Amino acid sequence: MTPGRQGGGDTGVPFLMFHGIDSTEESFGQAEPGELLYVLDKNEFEACLAFMRSEGYRTILLRDFIDWQKGIKDIPHRSIVLTFDDGHASNVTTALPILARNGFVAEFFITTGFVGKPQHVTIDDLARLRESGMGIGSHSVTHPMLNDLPASGIRKELEESKDFLERTLGVRVIGFSAPGGRMVDAVPDLAKAAGYEAILTSCPGTNGRSADPYRLRRIAMKRGVSIARRLVAGGRPGAGERLLQGLYDLGKRRLGNERYDRLRARILRMREASPRSET
């Protein structure tokens, strides 16, 4: 087999984006509708992994993907990268045992300032992820929207979170997941200077050999939306979703992050209260 020739599939490698996992044993707790939209029920998560196994998907880590892009490593056909943002405690208590039962690995992007706080991972949890063969990356220190920060603030979030994880766990951190998917043009260069090899965004789609590693796309896994539907579409939104996303992007630019997030939460609460609403 020629190094770097085998790959994830004709449409590129999907990166799935998860957050918290809700269960009867450990409820996610009270949260805004905008947050709960991305919290899967435990049964939904198990169904996701069962579907991937039935369809022949093989999980790889971010390091494997980057080495494949560089042409120095093979990855299996139908490779897929599973990612978790924020560092919610359920990533370890609920998701990790399910991943292990299926023989899957995943990347966990940690907001380091939340470590040890209620409903978030502890240092012991991080060590358990590392010992289980999972990948660990940065999701900043304080989870700010990077487009609200000056370059010095972005640099601080990138460098301090990376340093904390590397010192605490004795691992090399190569990946950064942008909070809220919101970035500015300076972020890739600042991330490179800090020693990162990849940035994961919230832009929908898959990633091939030629994809920019500092603007990797992901497929957001939403509550009540089947993984089959998301994968078949390759993460690409339909016409209605594209129109809605365009309006969201316009709102972010016109209103700013804080006002936009308040308005979005209000709209989602109204949709949640409607018996005919769908996510």
GROMACS .gro file of C-alpha atoms in nm:
model
  279
    1MET     CA    1   0.000   0.000   0.000
    2THR     CA    2   0.143   0.338  -0.098
    3PRO     CA    3   0.163   0.575   0.203
    4GLY     CA    4  -0.106   0.841   0.202
    5ARG     CA    5  -0.306   0.699  -0.089
    6GLN     CA    6  -0.586   0.528   0.103
    7GLY     CA    7  -0.846   0.766   0.240
    8GLY     CA    8  -1.179   0.835   0.399
    9GLY     CA    9  -1.398   0.807   0.092
   10ASP     CA   10  -1.499   0.983  -0.227
   11THR     CA   11  -1.648   1.282  -0.046
   12GLY     CA   12  -1.371   1.332   0.210
   13VAL     CA   13  -1.349   1.254   0.580
   14PRO     CA   14  -1.647   1.359   0.794
   15PHE     CA   15  -1.573   1.527   1.127
   16LEU     CA   16  -1.873   1.498   1.360
   17MET     CA   17  -1.922   1.763   1.629
   18PHE     CA   18  -2.078   1.652   1.957
   19HIS     CA   19  -2.113   1.835   2.288
   20GLY     CA   20  -2.276   1.698   2.606
   21ILE     CA   21  -2.467   1.369   2.629
   22ASP     CA   22  -2.785   1.365   2.838
   23SER     CA   23  -2.896   1.054   3.028
   24THR     CA   24  -3.127   0.947   3.309
   25GLU     CA   25  -2.818   0.868   3.518
   26GLU     CA   26  -2.668   1.214   3.465
   27SER     CA   27  -2.892   1.488   3.331
   28PHE     CA   28  -2.726   1.770   3.144
   29GLY     CA   29  -2.917   2.006   3.371
   30GLN     CA   30  -3.082   2.337   3.296
   31ALA     CA   31  -2.947   2.509   2.987
   32GLU     CA   32  -3.050   2.758   2.723
   33PRO     CA   33  -3.236   2.615   2.421
   34GLY     CA   34  -2.943   2.710   2.199
   35GLU     CA   35  -2.718   2.490   2.410
   36LEU     CA   36  -2.962   2.201   2.442
   37LEU     CA   37  -2.997   2.189   2.064
   38TYR     CA   38  -2.651   2.030   2.060
   39VAL     CA   39  -2.698   1.797   2.359
   40LEU     CA   40  -2.780   1.443   2.245
   41ASP     CA   41  -2.975   1.195   2.450
   42LYS     CA   42  -2.771   0.888   2.548
   43ASN     CA   43  -2.990   0.665   2.330
   44GLU     CA   44  -2.940   0.899   2.034
   45PHE     CA   45  -2.565   0.883   2.081
   46GLU     CA   46  -2.568   0.504   2.100
   47ALA     CA   47  -2.778   0.496   1.782
   48CYS     CA   48  -2.521   0.721   1.610
   49LEU     CA   49  -2.238   0.482   1.688
   50ALA     CA   50  -2.445   0.177   1.593
   51PHE     CA   51  -2.519   0.337   1.256
   52MET     CA   52  -2.151   0.411   1.196
   53ARG     CA   53  -2.055   0.053   1.276
   54SER     CA   54  -2.326  -0.086   1.047
   55GLU     CA   55  -2.205   0.137   0.763
   56GLY     CA   56  -1.840   0.039   0.805
   57TYR     CA   57  -1.704   0.368   0.939
   58ARG     CA   58  -1.369   0.359   1.119
   59THR     CA   59  -1.279   0.629   1.369
   60ILE     CA   60  -0.940   0.799   1.352
   61LEU     CA   61  -0.777   1.076   1.552
   62LEU     CA   62  -0.690   1.425   1.430
   63ARG     CA   63  -0.320   1.330   1.426
   64ASP     CA   64  -0.399   1.047   1.182
   65PHE     CA   65  -0.591   1.282   0.955
   66ILE     CA   66  -0.315   1.546   0.950
   67ASP     CA   67  -0.050   1.283   0.874
   68TRP     CA   68  -0.270   1.150   0.592
   69GLN     CA   69  -0.297   1.501   0.448
   70LYS     CA   70   0.081   1.524   0.457
   71GLY     CA   71   0.107   1.193   0.270
   72ILE     CA   72   0.298   1.014   0.546
   73LYS     CA   73   0.023   0.784   0.675
   74ASP     CA   74  -0.265   0.575   0.544
   75ILE     CA   75  -0.613   0.593   0.689
   76PRO     CA   76  -0.892   0.338   0.639
   77HIS     CA   77  -1.164   0.374   0.380
   78ARG     CA   78  -1.468   0.538   0.542
   79SER     CA   79  -1.260   0.706   0.809
   80ILE     CA   80  -1.445   0.943   1.038
   81VAL     CA   81  -1.333   1.181   1.316
   82LEU     CA   82  -1.556   1.221   1.623
   83THR     CA   83  -1.512   1.543   1.818
   84PHE     CA   84  -1.654   1.676   2.146
   85ASP     CA   85  -1.644   2.045   2.238
   86ASP     CA   86  -1.641   2.214   2.580
   87GLY     CA   87  -1.540   1.931   2.817
   88HIS     CA   88  -1.873   1.845   2.977
   89ALA     CA   89  -1.853   1.575   3.247
   90SER     CA   90  -2.083   1.349   3.044
   91ASN     CA   91  -1.805   1.315   2.785
   92VAL     CA   92  -1.630   1.086   3.033
   93THR     CA   93  -1.914   0.940   3.240
   94THR     CA   94  -2.150   0.865   2.951
   95ALA     CA   95  -1.981   0.899   2.611
   96LEU     CA   96  -1.646   0.734   2.691
   97PRO     CA   97  -1.788   0.392   2.796
   98ILE     CA   98  -2.008   0.385   2.485
   99LEU     CA   99  -1.710   0.471   2.264
  100ALA     CA  100  -1.504   0.198   2.431
  101ARG     CA  101  -1.775  -0.068   2.381
  102ASN     CA  102  -1.777   0.013   2.010
  103GLY     CA  103  -1.398   0.025   1.976
  104PHE     CA  104  -1.411   0.391   1.872
  105VAL     CA  105  -1.182   0.683   1.949
  106ALA     CA  106  -1.264   1.054   1.959
  107GLU     CA  107  -1.110   1.398   2.003
  108PHE     CA  108  -1.207   1.600   2.310
  109PHE     CA  109  -1.161   1.978   2.294
  110ILE     CA  110  -1.140   2.117   2.644
  111THR     CA  111  -1.222   2.464   2.775
  112THR     CA  112  -0.943   2.464   3.029
  113GLY     CA  113  -1.088   2.734   3.254
  114PHE     CA  114  -1.391   2.510   3.314
  115VAL     CA  115  -1.187   2.207   3.428
  116GLY     CA  116  -1.298   2.102   3.777
  117LYS     CA  117  -1.610   2.318   3.775
  118PRO     CA  118  -1.958   2.165   3.822
  119GLN     CA  119  -2.074   1.952   3.526
  120HIS     CA  120  -1.730   1.968   3.363
  121VAL     CA  121  -1.435   1.731   3.346
  122THR     CA  122  -1.172   1.713   3.618
  123ILE     CA  123  -0.800   1.661   3.577
  124ASP     CA  124  -0.853   1.294   3.664
  125ASP     CA  125  -1.114   1.275   3.387
  126LEU     CA  126  -0.864   1.420   3.140
  127ALA     CA  127  -0.610   1.159   3.244
  128ARG     CA  128  -0.873   0.889   3.190
  129LEU     CA  129  -0.938   1.017   2.836
  130ARG     CA  130  -0.566   1.015   2.761
  131GLU     CA  131  -0.521   0.663   2.902
  132SER     CA  132  -0.816   0.541   2.695
  133GLY     CA  133  -0.641   0.644   2.374
  134MET     CA  134  -0.854   0.950   2.307
  135GLY     CA  135  -0.724   1.271   2.152
  136ILE     CA  136  -0.722   1.592   2.354
  137GLY     CA  137  -0.725   1.943   2.212
  138SER     CA  138  -0.794   2.299   2.317
  139HIS     CA  139  -1.125   2.484   2.314
  140SER     CA  140  -0.968   2.799   2.468
  141VAL     CA  141  -0.942   2.901   2.834
  142THR     CA  142  -1.265   3.097   2.886
  143HIS     CA  143  -1.474   3.008   2.578
  144PRO     CA  144  -1.491   3.359   2.429
  145MET     CA  145  -1.607   3.440   2.078
  146LEU     CA  146  -1.267   3.504   1.918
  147ASN     CA  147  -1.407   3.773   1.691
  148ASP     CA  148  -1.474   3.979   2.006
  149LEU     CA  149  -1.107   3.975   2.108
  150PRO     CA  150  -0.797   4.169   2.001
  151ALA     CA  151  -0.503   3.969   1.869
  152SER     CA  152  -0.340   3.972   2.214
  153GLY     CA  153  -0.652   3.818   2.370
  154ILE     CA  154  -0.673   3.547   2.103
  155ARG     CA  155  -0.305   3.465   2.153
  156LYS     CA  156  -0.358   3.435   2.529
  157GLU     CA  157  -0.653   3.194   2.484
  158LEU     CA  158  -0.457   2.981   2.238
  159GLU     CA  159  -0.130   2.966   2.427
  160GLU     CA  160  -0.253   2.931   2.785
  161SER     CA  161  -0.502   2.653   2.711
  162LYS     CA  162  -0.244   2.457   2.513
  163ASP     CA  163   0.019   2.502   2.784
  164PHE     CA  164  -0.221   2.386   3.059
  165LEU     CA  165  -0.316   2.066   2.875
  166GLU     CA  166   0.040   1.980   2.777
  167ARG     CA  167   0.182   2.040   3.126
  168THR     CA  168  -0.104   1.861   3.301
  169LEU     CA  169  -0.124   1.555   3.077
  170GLY     CA  170   0.218   1.526   2.919
  171VAL     CA  171   0.070   1.521   2.569
  172ARG     CA  172   0.131   1.731   2.261
  173VAL     CA  173  -0.178   1.935   2.172
  174ILE     CA  174  -0.208   1.993   1.797
  175GLY     CA  175  -0.575   2.087   1.755
  176PHE     CA  176  -0.787   2.388   1.847
  177SER     CA  177  -1.165   2.406   1.820
  178ALA     CA  178  -1.297   2.761   1.781
  179PRO     CA  179  -1.568   2.846   2.039
  180GLY     CA  180  -1.897   2.904   1.864
  181GLY     CA  181  -1.716   2.850   1.535
  182ARG     CA  182  -1.646   3.223   1.526
  183MET     CA  183  -1.306   3.334   1.405
  184VAL     CA  184  -1.123   3.622   1.241
  185ASP     CA  185  -0.859   3.607   0.969
  186ALA     CA  186  -0.575   3.641   1.221
  187VAL     CA  187  -0.660   3.318   1.407
  188PRO     CA  188  -0.485   3.066   1.176
  189ASP     CA  189  -0.153   3.255   1.186
  190LEU     CA  190  -0.176   3.300   1.563
  191ALA     CA  191  -0.255   2.928   1.603
  192LYS     CA  192   0.042   2.828   1.387
  193ALA     CA  193   0.270   3.050   1.593
  194ALA     CA  194   0.139   2.885   1.912
  195GLY     CA  195   0.225   2.539   1.774
  196TYR     CA  196  -0.115   2.414   1.659
  197GLU     CA  197  -0.141   2.209   1.340
  198ALA     CA  198  -0.518   2.231   1.292
  199ILE     CA  199  -0.824   2.442   1.370
  200LEU     CA  200  -1.172   2.292   1.368
  201THR     CA  201  -1.458   2.521   1.275
  202SER     CA  202  -1.837   2.489   1.276
  203CYS     CA  203  -1.865   2.533   0.900
  204PRO     CA  204  -2.056   2.233   0.756
  205GLY     CA  205  -1.892   1.986   0.523
  206THR     CA  206  -1.622   1.718   0.502
  207ASN     CA  207  -1.243   1.738   0.462
  208GLY     CA  208  -1.029   1.591   0.186
  209ARG     CA  209  -0.653   1.572   0.129
  210SER     CA  210  -0.640   1.933   0.007
  211ALA     CA  211  -0.854   2.085   0.284
  212ASP     CA  212  -0.698   2.374   0.477
  213PRO     CA  213  -0.603   2.216   0.814
  214TYR     CA  214  -0.660   2.552   0.982
  215ARG     CA  215  -1.020   2.569   0.859
  216LEU     CA  216  -1.146   2.213   0.895
  217ARG     CA  217  -1.520   2.162   0.853
  218ARG     CA  218  -1.749   1.964   1.082
  219ILE     CA  219  -2.097   1.816   1.081
  220ALA     CA  220  -2.288   1.936   1.387
  221MET     CA  221  -2.485   1.659   1.555
  222LYS     CA  222  -2.814   1.806   1.675
  223ARG     CA  223  -3.074   1.666   1.910
  224GLY     CA  224  -3.347   1.484   1.720
  225VAL     CA  225  -3.167   1.487   1.381
  226SER     CA  226  -3.057   1.146   1.253
  227ILE     CA  227  -2.691   1.082   1.181
  228ALA     CA  228  -2.790   0.918   0.853
  229ARG     CA  229  -2.947   1.242   0.733
  230ARG     CA  230  -2.641   1.444   0.831
  231LEU     CA  231  -2.388   1.203   0.676
  232VAL     CA  232  -2.577   1.144   0.354
  233ALA     CA  233  -2.580   1.521   0.301
  234GLY     CA  234  -2.209   1.536   0.382
  235GLY     CA  235  -2.289   1.803   0.633
  236ARG     CA  236  -2.399   2.035   0.356
  237PRO     CA  237  -2.714   2.231   0.438
  238GLY     CA  238  -3.018   2.227   0.212
  239ALA     CA  239  -3.155   2.541   0.047
  240GLY     CA  240  -3.371   2.629   0.347
  241GLU     CA  241  -3.083   2.578   0.589
  242ARG     CA  242  -2.851   2.787   0.370
  243LEU     CA  243  -3.100   3.072   0.371
  244LEU     CA  244  -3.139   3.047   0.747
  245GLN     CA  245  -2.762   3.034   0.796
  246GLY     CA  246  -2.724   3.342   0.580
  247LEU     CA  247  -2.970   3.526   0.803
  248TYR     CA  248  -2.784   3.403   1.113
  249ASP     CA  249  -2.452   3.528   0.972
  250LEU     CA  250  -2.605   3.865   0.888
  251GLY     CA  251  -2.746   3.886   1.240
  252LYS     CA  252  -2.406   3.813   1.393
  253ARG     CA  253  -2.243   4.088   1.189
  254ARG     CA  254  -2.513   4.348   1.253
  255LEU     CA  255  -2.592   4.273   1.618
  256GLY     CA  256  -2.264   4.148   1.758
  257ASN     CA  257  -2.221   3.822   1.946
  258GLU     CA  258  -2.392   3.912   2.274
  259ARG     CA  259  -2.708   4.065   2.123
  260TYR     CA  260  -2.725   3.794   1.857
  261ASP     CA  261  -2.701   3.513   2.115
  262ARG     CA  262  -2.977   3.669   2.326
  263LEU     CA  263  -3.204   3.698   2.022
  264ARG     CA  264  -3.126   3.342   1.910
  265ALA     CA  265  -3.206   3.204   2.257
  266ARG     CA  266  -3.539   3.390   2.256
  267ILE     CA  267  -3.633   3.251   1.913
  268LEU     CA  268  -3.538   2.896   2.014
  269ARG     CA  269  -3.744   2.922   2.333
  270MET     CA  270  -4.043   3.023   2.119
  271ARG     CA  271  -3.984   2.729   1.884
  272GLU     CA  272  -3.947   2.492   2.180
  273ALA     CA  273  -4.282   2.608   2.318
  274SER     CA  274  -4.455   2.543   1.984
  275PRO     CA  275  -4.600   2.188   1.956
  276ARG     CA  276  -4.528   2.186   1.583
  277SER     CA  277  -4.166   2.298   1.607
  278GLU     CA  278  -3.878   2.089   1.472
  279THR     CA  279  -3.503   2.128   1.509
   0.00000   0.00000   0.00000
